[in-house]
Amino acid sequence: FKAAQPRGKHQTAVLEALQEHDGRALGWGRKELEEVAKDALSSVPSKHRAARAASAVESLISGDHLVEDDGVYHLPGSAPPGFP
């Protein structure tokens, strides 16, 4: 099973940033995900950036681009041994 590519430009930008992020081997907490997302969306006006980042993260989770176990999120296929 392979998740379809994200549709939105914000989702795509956030997914690309996560794929290149140093923390991908260890995973991220929800707050860390949103911080990486906000950094990836630097072109979005600051008053909208947090909301766009949260929305992009939620869409990536619901679209199976991020998998969660006990509050830690990983990109599919990049989780440490023992992670689903």
PDB file of N, CA and C in Angstrom:
ATOM      1  N   PHE A   1       0.843  -1.188   0.000  1.00  0.00           N
ATOM      2  CA  PHE A   1       0.000   0.000   0.000  1.00  0.00           C
ATOM      3  C   PHE A   1       0.880   1.240   0.000  1.00  0.00           C
ATOM      4  N   LYS A   2       0.622   2.120  -0.927  1.00  0.00           N
ATOM      5  CA  LYS A   2       1.352   3.378  -0.990  1.00  0.00           C
ATOM      6  C   LYS A   2       0.340   4.516  -0.979  1.00  0.00           C
ATOM      7  N   ALA A   3       0.540   5.469  -0.089  1.00  0.00           N
ATOM      8  CA  ALA A   3      -0.366   6.610   0.011  1.00  0.00           C
ATOM      9  C   ALA A   3      -0.250   7.467  -1.242  1.00  0.00           C
ATOM     10  N   ALA A   4      -1.367   8.015  -1.661  1.00  0.00           N
ATOM     11  CA  ALA A   4      -1.363   8.917  -2.809  1.00  0.00           C
ATOM     12  C   ALA A   4      -0.579  10.177  -2.449  1.00  0.00           C
ATOM     13  N   GLN A   5      -0.035  10.819  -3.447  1.00  0.00           N
ATOM     14  CA  GLN A   5       0.689  12.063  -3.223  1.00  0.00           C
ATOM     15  C   GLN A   5      -0.257  13.096  -2.611  1.00  0.00           C
ATOM     16  N   PRO A   6       0.272  13.940  -1.720  1.00  0.00           N
ATOM     17  CA  PRO A   6      -0.574  15.002  -1.161  1.00  0.00           C
ATOM     18  C   PRO A   6      -1.047  15.937  -2.265  1.00  0.00           C
ATOM     19  N   ARG A   7      -2.230  16.469  -2.104  1.00  0.00           N
ATOM     20  CA  ARG A   7      -2.829  17.309  -3.142  1.00  0.00           C
ATOM     21  C   ARG A   7      -2.493  18.785  -3.004  1.00  0.00           C
ATOM     22  N   GLY A   8      -2.452  19.272  -1.795  1.00  0.00           N
ATOM     23  CA  GLY A   8      -2.260  20.705  -1.598  1.00  0.00           C
ATOM     24  C   GLY A   8      -0.809  21.132  -1.613  1.00  0.00           C
ATOM     25  N   LYS A   9      -0.574  22.381  -1.996  1.00  0.00           N
ATOM     26  CA  LYS A   9       0.804  22.878  -2.047  1.00  0.00           C
ATOM     27  C   LYS A   9       1.431  22.952  -0.660  1.00  0.00           C
ATOM     28  N   HIS A  10       0.621  23.237   0.358  1.00  0.00           N
ATOM     29  CA  HIS A  10       1.157  23.284   1.715  1.00  0.00           C
ATOM     30  C   HIS A  10       1.520  21.891   2.206  1.00  0.00           C
ATOM     31  N   GLN A  11       0.667  20.907   1.913  1.00  0.00           N
ATOM     32  CA  GLN A  11       0.966  19.526   2.294  1.00  0.00           C
ATOM     33  C   GLN A  11       2.255  19.059   1.631  1.00  0.00           C
ATOM     34  N   THR A  12       2.397  19.355   0.355  1.00  0.00           N
ATOM     35  CA  THR A  12       3.588  18.952  -0.386  1.00  0.00           C
ATOM     36  C   THR A  12       4.838  19.588   0.215  1.00  0.00           C
ATOM     37  N   ALA A  13       4.772  20.876   0.519  1.00  0.00           N
ATOM     38  CA  ALA A  13       5.928  21.583   1.098  1.00  0.00           C
ATOM     39  C   ALA A  13       6.294  20.995   2.457  1.00  0.00           C
ATOM     40  N   VAL A  14       5.298  20.698   3.272  1.00  0.00           N
ATOM     41  CA  VAL A  14       5.554  20.138   4.605  1.00  0.00           C
ATOM     42  C   VAL A  14       6.126  18.723   4.491  1.00  0.00           C
ATOM     43  N   LEU A  15       5.557  17.904   3.621  1.00  0.00           N
ATOM     44  CA  LEU A  15       6.061  16.544   3.448  1.00  0.00           C
ATOM     45  C   LEU A  15       7.517  16.563   2.978  1.00  0.00           C
ATOM     46  N   GLU A  16       7.848  17.425   2.041  1.00  0.00           N
ATOM     47  CA  GLU A  16       9.230  17.529   1.566  1.00  0.00           C
ATOM     48  C   GLU A  16      10.161  17.959   2.695  1.00  0.00           C
ATOM     49  N   ALA A  17       9.713  18.905   3.520  1.00  0.00           N
ATOM     50  CA  ALA A  17      10.538  19.354   4.644  1.00  0.00           C
ATOM     51  C   ALA A  17      10.757  18.218   5.644  1.00  0.00           C
ATOM     52  N   LEU A  18       9.727  17.428   5.902  1.00  0.00           N
ATOM     53  CA  LEU A  18       9.857  16.305   6.829  1.00  0.00           C
ATOM     54  C   LEU A  18      10.797  15.237   6.278  1.00  0.00           C
ATOM     55  N   GLN A  19      10.733  15.002   4.980  1.00  0.00           N
ATOM     56  CA  GLN A  19      11.596  14.001   4.362  1.00  0.00           C
ATOM     57  C   GLN A  19      13.068  14.392   4.452  1.00  0.00           C
ATOM     58  N   GLU A  20      13.345  15.685   4.531  1.00  0.00           N
ATOM     59  CA  GLU A  20      14.721  16.179   4.604  1.00  0.00           C
ATOM     60  C   GLU A  20      15.157  16.519   6.029  1.00  0.00           C
ATOM     61  N   HIS A  21      14.238  16.455   6.978  1.00  0.00           N
ATOM     62  CA  HIS A  21      14.499  16.889   8.353  1.00  0.00           C
ATOM     63  C   HIS A  21      15.382  15.890   9.102  1.00  0.00           C
ATOM     64  N   ASP A  22      16.279  16.405   9.927  1.00  0.00           N
ATOM     65  CA  ASP A  22      17.196  15.563  10.698  1.00  0.00           C
ATOM     66  C   ASP A  22      16.479  14.637  11.672  1.00  0.00           C
ATOM     67  N   GLY A  23      15.309  15.010  12.145  1.00  0.00           N
ATOM     68  CA  GLY A  23      14.601  14.218  13.150  1.00  0.00           C
ATOM     69  C   GLY A  23      13.821  13.045  12.600  1.00  0.00           C
ATOM     70  N   ARG A  24      13.872  12.821  11.296  1.00  0.00           N
ATOM     71  CA  ARG A  24      13.008  11.791  10.718  1.00  0.00           C
ATOM     72  C   ARG A  24      13.296  10.387  11.236  1.00  0.00           C
ATOM     73  N   ALA A  25      14.530  10.090  11.624  1.00  0.00           N
ATOM     74  CA  ALA A  25      14.843   8.755  12.119  1.00  0.00           C
ATOM     75  C   ALA A  25      14.238   8.498  13.497  1.00  0.00           C
ATOM     76  N   LEU A  26      14.113   9.533  14.296  1.00  0.00           N
ATOM     77  CA  LEU A  26      13.570   9.378  15.646  1.00  0.00           C
ATOM     78  C   LEU A  26      12.083   9.660  15.715  1.00  0.00           C
ATOM     79  N   GLY A  27      11.558  10.367  14.737  1.00  0.00           N
ATOM     80  CA  GLY A  27      10.144  10.733  14.745  1.00  0.00           C
ATOM     81  C   GLY A  27       9.941  12.087  15.405  1.00  0.00           C
ATOM     82  N   TRP A  28       8.695  12.515  15.393  1.00  0.00           N
ATOM     83  CA  TRP A  28       8.344  13.830  15.926  1.00  0.00           C
ATOM     84  C   TRP A  28       7.103  13.718  16.804  1.00  0.00           C
ATOM     85  N   GLY A  29       7.035  14.587  17.799  1.00  0.00           N
ATOM     86  CA  GLY A  29       5.801  14.801  18.531  1.00  0.00           C
ATOM     87  C   GLY A  29       4.926  15.731  17.702  1.00  0.00           C
ATOM     88  N   ARG A  30       3.667  15.870  18.069  1.00  0.00           N
ATOM     89  CA  ARG A  30       2.748  16.705  17.295  1.00  0.00           C
ATOM     90  C   ARG A  30       3.217  18.156  17.236  1.00  0.00           C
ATOM     91  N   LYS A  31       3.694  18.672  18.365  1.00  0.00           N
ATOM     92  CA  LYS A  31       4.160  20.060  18.395  1.00  0.00           C
ATOM     93  C   LYS A  31       5.383  20.243  17.486  1.00  0.00           C
ATOM     94  N   GLU A  32       6.297  19.272  17.506  1.00  0.00           N
ATOM     95  CA  GLU A  32       7.480  19.340  16.638  1.00  0.00           C
ATOM     96  C   GLU A  32       7.078  19.310  15.165  1.00  0.00           C
ATOM     97  N   LEU A  33       6.096  18.459  14.830  1.00  0.00           N
ATOM     98  CA  LEU A  33       5.602  18.408  13.453  1.00  0.00           C
ATOM     99  C   LEU A  33       5.122  19.777  13.009  1.00  0.00           C
ATOM    100  N   GLU A  34       4.358  20.425  13.860  1.00  0.00           N
ATOM    101  CA  GLU A  34       3.812  21.731  13.492  1.00  0.00           C
ATOM    102  C   GLU A  34       4.899  22.794  13.392  1.00  0.00           C
ATOM    103  N   GLU A  35       5.954  22.671  14.181  1.00  0.00           N
ATOM    104  CA  GLU A  35       7.073  23.621  14.073  1.00  0.00           C
ATOM    105  C   GLU A  35       7.806  23.437  12.739  1.00  0.00           C
ATOM    106  N   VAL A  36       8.068  22.189  12.365  1.00  0.00           N
ATOM    107  CA  VAL A  36       8.709  21.922  11.073  1.00  0.00           C
ATOM    108  C   VAL A  36       7.809  22.442   9.947  1.00  0.00           C
ATOM    109  N   ALA A  37       6.502  22.202  10.097  1.00  0.00           N
ATOM    110  CA  ALA A  37       5.541  22.656   9.081  1.00  0.00           C
ATOM    111  C   ALA A  37       5.542  24.173   8.960  1.00  0.00           C
ATOM    112  N   LYS A  38       5.562  24.874  10.083  1.00  0.00           N
ATOM    113  CA  LYS A  38       5.584  26.346  10.033  1.00  0.00           C
ATOM    114  C   LYS A  38       6.847  26.844   9.335  1.00  0.00           C
ATOM    115  N   ASP A  39       7.967  26.214   9.625  1.00  0.00           N
ATOM    116  CA  ASP A  39       9.216  26.607   8.961  1.00  0.00           C
ATOM    117  C   ASP A  39       9.123  26.367   7.453  1.00  0.00           C
ATOM    118  N   ALA A  40       8.483  25.262   7.069  1.00  0.00           N
ATOM    119  CA  ALA A  40       8.350  24.927   5.640  1.00  0.00           C
ATOM    120  C   ALA A  40       7.422  25.894   4.912  1.00  0.00           C
ATOM    121  N   LEU A  41       6.533  26.528   5.655  1.00  0.00           N
ATOM    122  CA  LEU A  41       5.553  27.431   5.047  1.00  0.00           C
ATOM    123  C   LEU A  41       5.922  28.892   5.269  1.00  0.00           C
ATOM    124  N   SER A  42       7.194  29.176   5.193  1.00  0.00           N
ATOM    125  CA  SER A  42       7.659  30.546   5.450  1.00  0.00           C
ATOM    126  C   SER A  42       7.091  31.566   4.473  1.00  0.00           C
ATOM    127  N   SER A  43       6.613  31.123   3.313  1.00  0.00           N
ATOM    128  CA  SER A  43       6.039  32.065   2.348  1.00  0.00           C
ATOM    129  C   SER A  43       4.600  32.458   2.690  1.00  0.00           C
ATOM    130  N   VAL A  44       3.981  31.733   3.637  1.00  0.00           N
ATOM    131  CA  VAL A  44       2.616  32.052   4.055  1.00  0.00           C
ATOM    132  C   VAL A  44       2.689  33.211   5.054  1.00  0.00           C
ATOM    133  N   PRO A  45       1.816  34.205   4.933  1.00  0.00           N
ATOM    134  CA  PRO A  45       1.825  35.320   5.896  1.00  0.00           C
ATOM    135  C   PRO A  45       1.752  34.803   7.338  1.00  0.00           C
ATOM    136  N   SER A  46       2.509  35.428   8.218  1.00  0.00           N
ATOM    137  CA  SER A  46       2.649  34.928   9.583  1.00  0.00           C
ATOM    138  C   SER A  46       1.324  34.780  10.319  1.00  0.00           C
ATOM    139  N   LYS A  47       0.345  35.621  10.025  1.00  0.00           N
ATOM    140  CA  LYS A  47      -0.924  35.514  10.748  1.00  0.00           C
ATOM    141  C   LYS A  47      -1.716  34.268  10.355  1.00  0.00           C
ATOM    142  N   HIS A  48      -1.368  33.645   9.244  1.00  0.00           N
ATOM    143  CA  HIS A  48      -2.057  32.424   8.798  1.00  0.00           C
ATOM    144  C   HIS A  48      -1.180  31.180   8.904  1.00  0.00           C
ATOM    145  N   ARG A  49       0.105  31.367   9.138  1.00  0.00           N
ATOM    146  CA  ARG A  49       1.059  30.259   9.038  1.00  0.00           C
ATOM    147  C   ARG A  49       0.761  29.115  10.003  1.00  0.00           C
ATOM    148  N   ALA A  50       0.482  29.400  11.261  1.00  0.00           N
ATOM    149  CA  ALA A  50       0.233  28.342  12.242  1.00  0.00           C
ATOM    150  C   ALA A  50      -0.987  27.510  11.859  1.00  0.00           C
ATOM    151  N   ALA A  51      -2.033  28.173  11.415  1.00  0.00           N
ATOM    152  CA  ALA A  51      -3.250  27.447  11.017  1.00  0.00           C
ATOM    153  C   ALA A  51      -3.003  26.592   9.778  1.00  0.00           C
ATOM    154  N   ARG A  52      -2.281  27.128   8.804  1.00  0.00           N
ATOM    155  CA  ARG A  52      -1.972  26.362   7.589  1.00  0.00           C
ATOM    156  C   ARG A  52      -1.073  25.168   7.914  1.00  0.00           C
ATOM    157  N   ALA A  53      -0.118  25.385   8.822  1.00  0.00           N
ATOM    158  CA  ALA A  53       0.786  24.307   9.221  1.00  0.00           C
ATOM    159  C   ALA A  53       0.005  23.192   9.918  1.00  0.00           C
ATOM    160  N   ALA A  54      -0.864  23.557  10.851  1.00  0.00           N
ATOM    161  CA  ALA A  54      -1.663  22.548  11.560  1.00  0.00           C
ATOM    162  C   ALA A  54      -2.563  21.788  10.601  1.00  0.00           C
ATOM    163  N   SER A  55      -3.149  22.489   9.661  1.00  0.00           N
ATOM    164  CA  SER A  55      -4.023  21.852   8.673  1.00  0.00           C
ATOM    165  C   SER A  55      -3.245  20.899   7.777  1.00  0.00           C
ATOM    166  N   ALA A  56      -2.064  21.310   7.348  1.00  0.00           N
ATOM    167  CA  ALA A  56      -1.240  20.451   6.489  1.00  0.00           C
ATOM    168  C   ALA A  56      -0.815  19.192   7.237  1.00  0.00           C
ATOM    169  N   VAL A  57      -0.428  19.332   8.498  1.00  0.00           N
ATOM    170  CA  VAL A  57      -0.033  18.173   9.305  1.00  0.00           C
ATOM    171  C   VAL A  57      -1.214  17.224   9.465  1.00  0.00           C
ATOM    172  N   GLU A  58      -2.375  17.754   9.794  1.00  0.00           N
ATOM    173  CA  GLU A  58      -3.568  16.912   9.958  1.00  0.00           C
ATOM    174  C   GLU A  58      -3.896  16.173   8.663  1.00  0.00           C
ATOM    175  N   SER A  59      -3.789  16.851   7.544  1.00  0.00           N
ATOM    176  CA  SER A  59      -4.066  16.214   6.251  1.00  0.00           C
ATOM    177  C   SER A  59      -3.045  15.123   5.930  1.00  0.00           C
ATOM    178  N   LEU A  60      -1.794  15.351   6.275  1.00  0.00           N
ATOM    179  CA  LEU A  60      -0.766  14.328   6.040  1.00  0.00           C
ATOM    180  C   LEU A  60      -1.002  13.098   6.914  1.00  0.00           C
ATOM    181  N   ILE A  61      -1.463  13.316   8.133  1.00  0.00           N
ATOM    182  CA  ILE A  61      -1.774  12.191   9.017  1.00  0.00           C
ATOM    183  C   ILE A  61      -2.980  11.422   8.479  1.00  0.00           C
ATOM    184  N   SER A  62      -4.043  12.130   8.149  1.00  0.00           N
ATOM    185  CA  SER A  62      -5.249  11.444   7.670  1.00  0.00           C
ATOM    186  C   SER A  62      -5.034  10.808   6.299  1.00  0.00           C
ATOM    187  N   GLY A  63      -4.065  11.298   5.533  1.00  0.00           N
ATOM    188  CA  GLY A  63      -3.755  10.729   4.226  1.00  0.00           C
ATOM    189  C   GLY A  63      -2.697   9.641   4.282  1.00  0.00           C
ATOM    190  N   ASP A  64      -2.351   9.195   5.485  1.00  0.00           N
ATOM    191  CA  ASP A  64      -1.371   8.117   5.695  1.00  0.00           C
ATOM    192  C   ASP A  64       0.042   8.463   5.239  1.00  0.00           C
ATOM    193  N   HIS A  65       0.377   9.740   5.212  1.00  0.00           N
ATOM    194  CA  HIS A  65       1.742  10.155   4.895  1.00  0.00           C
ATOM    195  C   HIS A  65       2.587  10.202   6.156  1.00  0.00           C
ATOM    196  N   LEU A  66       1.924  10.179   7.308  1.00  0.00           N
ATOM    197  CA  LEU A  66       2.581  10.092   8.610  1.00  0.00           C
ATOM    198  C   LEU A  66       1.853   9.022   9.408  1.00  0.00           C
ATOM    199  N   VAL A  67       2.621   8.191  10.092  1.00  0.00           N
ATOM    200  CA  VAL A  67       2.025   7.171  10.944  1.00  0.00           C
ATOM    201  C   VAL A  67       2.361   7.501  12.389  1.00  0.00           C
ATOM    202  N   GLU A  68       1.434   7.179  13.291  1.00  0.00           N
ATOM    203  CA  GLU A  68       1.567   7.556  14.695  1.00  0.00           C
ATOM    204  C   GLU A  68       1.563   6.317  15.576  1.00  0.00           C
ATOM    205  N   ASP A  69       2.428   6.337  16.569  1.00  0.00           N
ATOM    206  CA  ASP A  69       2.426   5.304  17.594  1.00  0.00           C
ATOM    207  C   ASP A  69       2.757   5.973  18.916  1.00  0.00           C
ATOM    208  N   ASP A  70       1.789   5.944  19.818  1.00  0.00           N
ATOM    209  CA  ASP A  70       1.977   6.480  21.164  1.00  0.00           C
ATOM    210  C   ASP A  70       2.477   7.926  21.150  1.00  0.00           C
ATOM    211  N   GLY A  71       1.896   8.730  20.270  1.00  0.00           N
ATOM    212  CA  GLY A  71       2.222  10.148  20.220  1.00  0.00           C
ATOM    213  C   GLY A  71       3.462  10.511  19.426  1.00  0.00           C
ATOM    214  N   VAL A  72       4.111   9.525  18.807  1.00  0.00           N
ATOM    215  CA  VAL A  72       5.295   9.786  17.981  1.00  0.00           C
ATOM    216  C   VAL A  72       4.929   9.507  16.530  1.00  0.00           C
ATOM    217  N   TYR A  73       5.234  10.455  15.668  1.00  0.00           N
ATOM    218  CA  TYR A  73       4.895  10.354  14.247  1.00  0.00           C
ATOM    219  C   TYR A  73       6.138  10.083  13.425  1.00  0.00           C
ATOM    220  N   HIS A  74       5.972   9.236  12.413  1.00  0.00           N
ATOM    221  CA  HIS A  74       7.056   8.884  11.502  1.00  0.00           C
ATOM    222  C   HIS A  74       6.535   8.914  10.081  1.00  0.00           C
ATOM    223  N   LEU A  75       7.456   9.086   9.152  1.00  0.00           N
ATOM    224  CA  LEU A  75       7.132   8.873   7.745  1.00  0.00           C
ATOM    225  C   LEU A  75       7.063   7.368   7.530  1.00  0.00           C
ATOM    226  N   PRO A  76       6.121   6.881   6.764  1.00  0.00           N
ATOM    227  CA  PRO A  76       6.064   5.441   6.512  1.00  0.00           C
ATOM    228  C   PRO A  76       7.391   4.940   5.952  1.00  0.00           C
ATOM    229  N   GLY A  77       7.880   3.841   6.506  1.00  0.00           N
ATOM    230  CA  GLY A  77       9.134   3.265   6.042  1.00  0.00           C
ATOM    231  C   GLY A  77      10.380   3.848   6.684  1.00  0.00           C
ATOM    232  N   SER A  78      10.242   4.876   7.522  1.00  0.00           N
ATOM    233  CA  SER A  78      11.437   5.469   8.147  1.00  0.00           C
ATOM    234  C   SER A  78      11.471   5.258   9.647  1.00  0.00           C
ATOM    235  N   ALA A  79      10.543   4.467  10.149  1.00  0.00           N
ATOM    236  CA  ALA A  79      10.469   4.252  11.587  1.00  0.00           C
ATOM    237  C   ALA A  79      11.577   3.311  12.045  1.00  0.00           C
ATOM    238  N   PRO A  80      11.999   3.455  13.303  1.00  0.00           N
ATOM    239  CA  PRO A  80      13.012   2.541  13.835  1.00  0.00           C
ATOM    240  C   PRO A  80      12.448   1.129  13.968  1.00  0.00           C
ATOM    241  N   PRO A  81      13.306   0.125  14.111  1.00  0.00           N
ATOM    242  CA  PRO A  81      12.839  -1.261  14.254  1.00  0.00           C
ATOM    243  C   PRO A  81      11.825  -1.388  15.389  1.00  0.00           C
ATOM    244  N   GLY A  82      10.804  -2.189  15.168  1.00  0.00           N
ATOM    245  CA  GLY A  82       9.770  -2.406  16.169  1.00  0.00           C
ATOM    246  C   GLY A  82       8.603  -1.461  16.049  1.00  0.00           C
ATOM    247  N   PHE A  83       8.727  -0.446  15.211  1.00  0.00           N
ATOM    248  CA  PHE A  83       7.640   0.517  15.003  1.00  0.00           C
ATOM    249  C   PHE A  83       6.788  -0.005  13.853  1.00  0.00           C
ATOM    250  N   PRO A  84       5.481   0.130  13.973  1.00  0.00           N
ATOM    251  CA  PRO A  84       4.624  -0.412  12.885  1.00  0.00           C
ATOM    252  C   PRO A  84       4.861   0.226  11.543  1.00  0.00           C
TER     253      PRO A  84
END
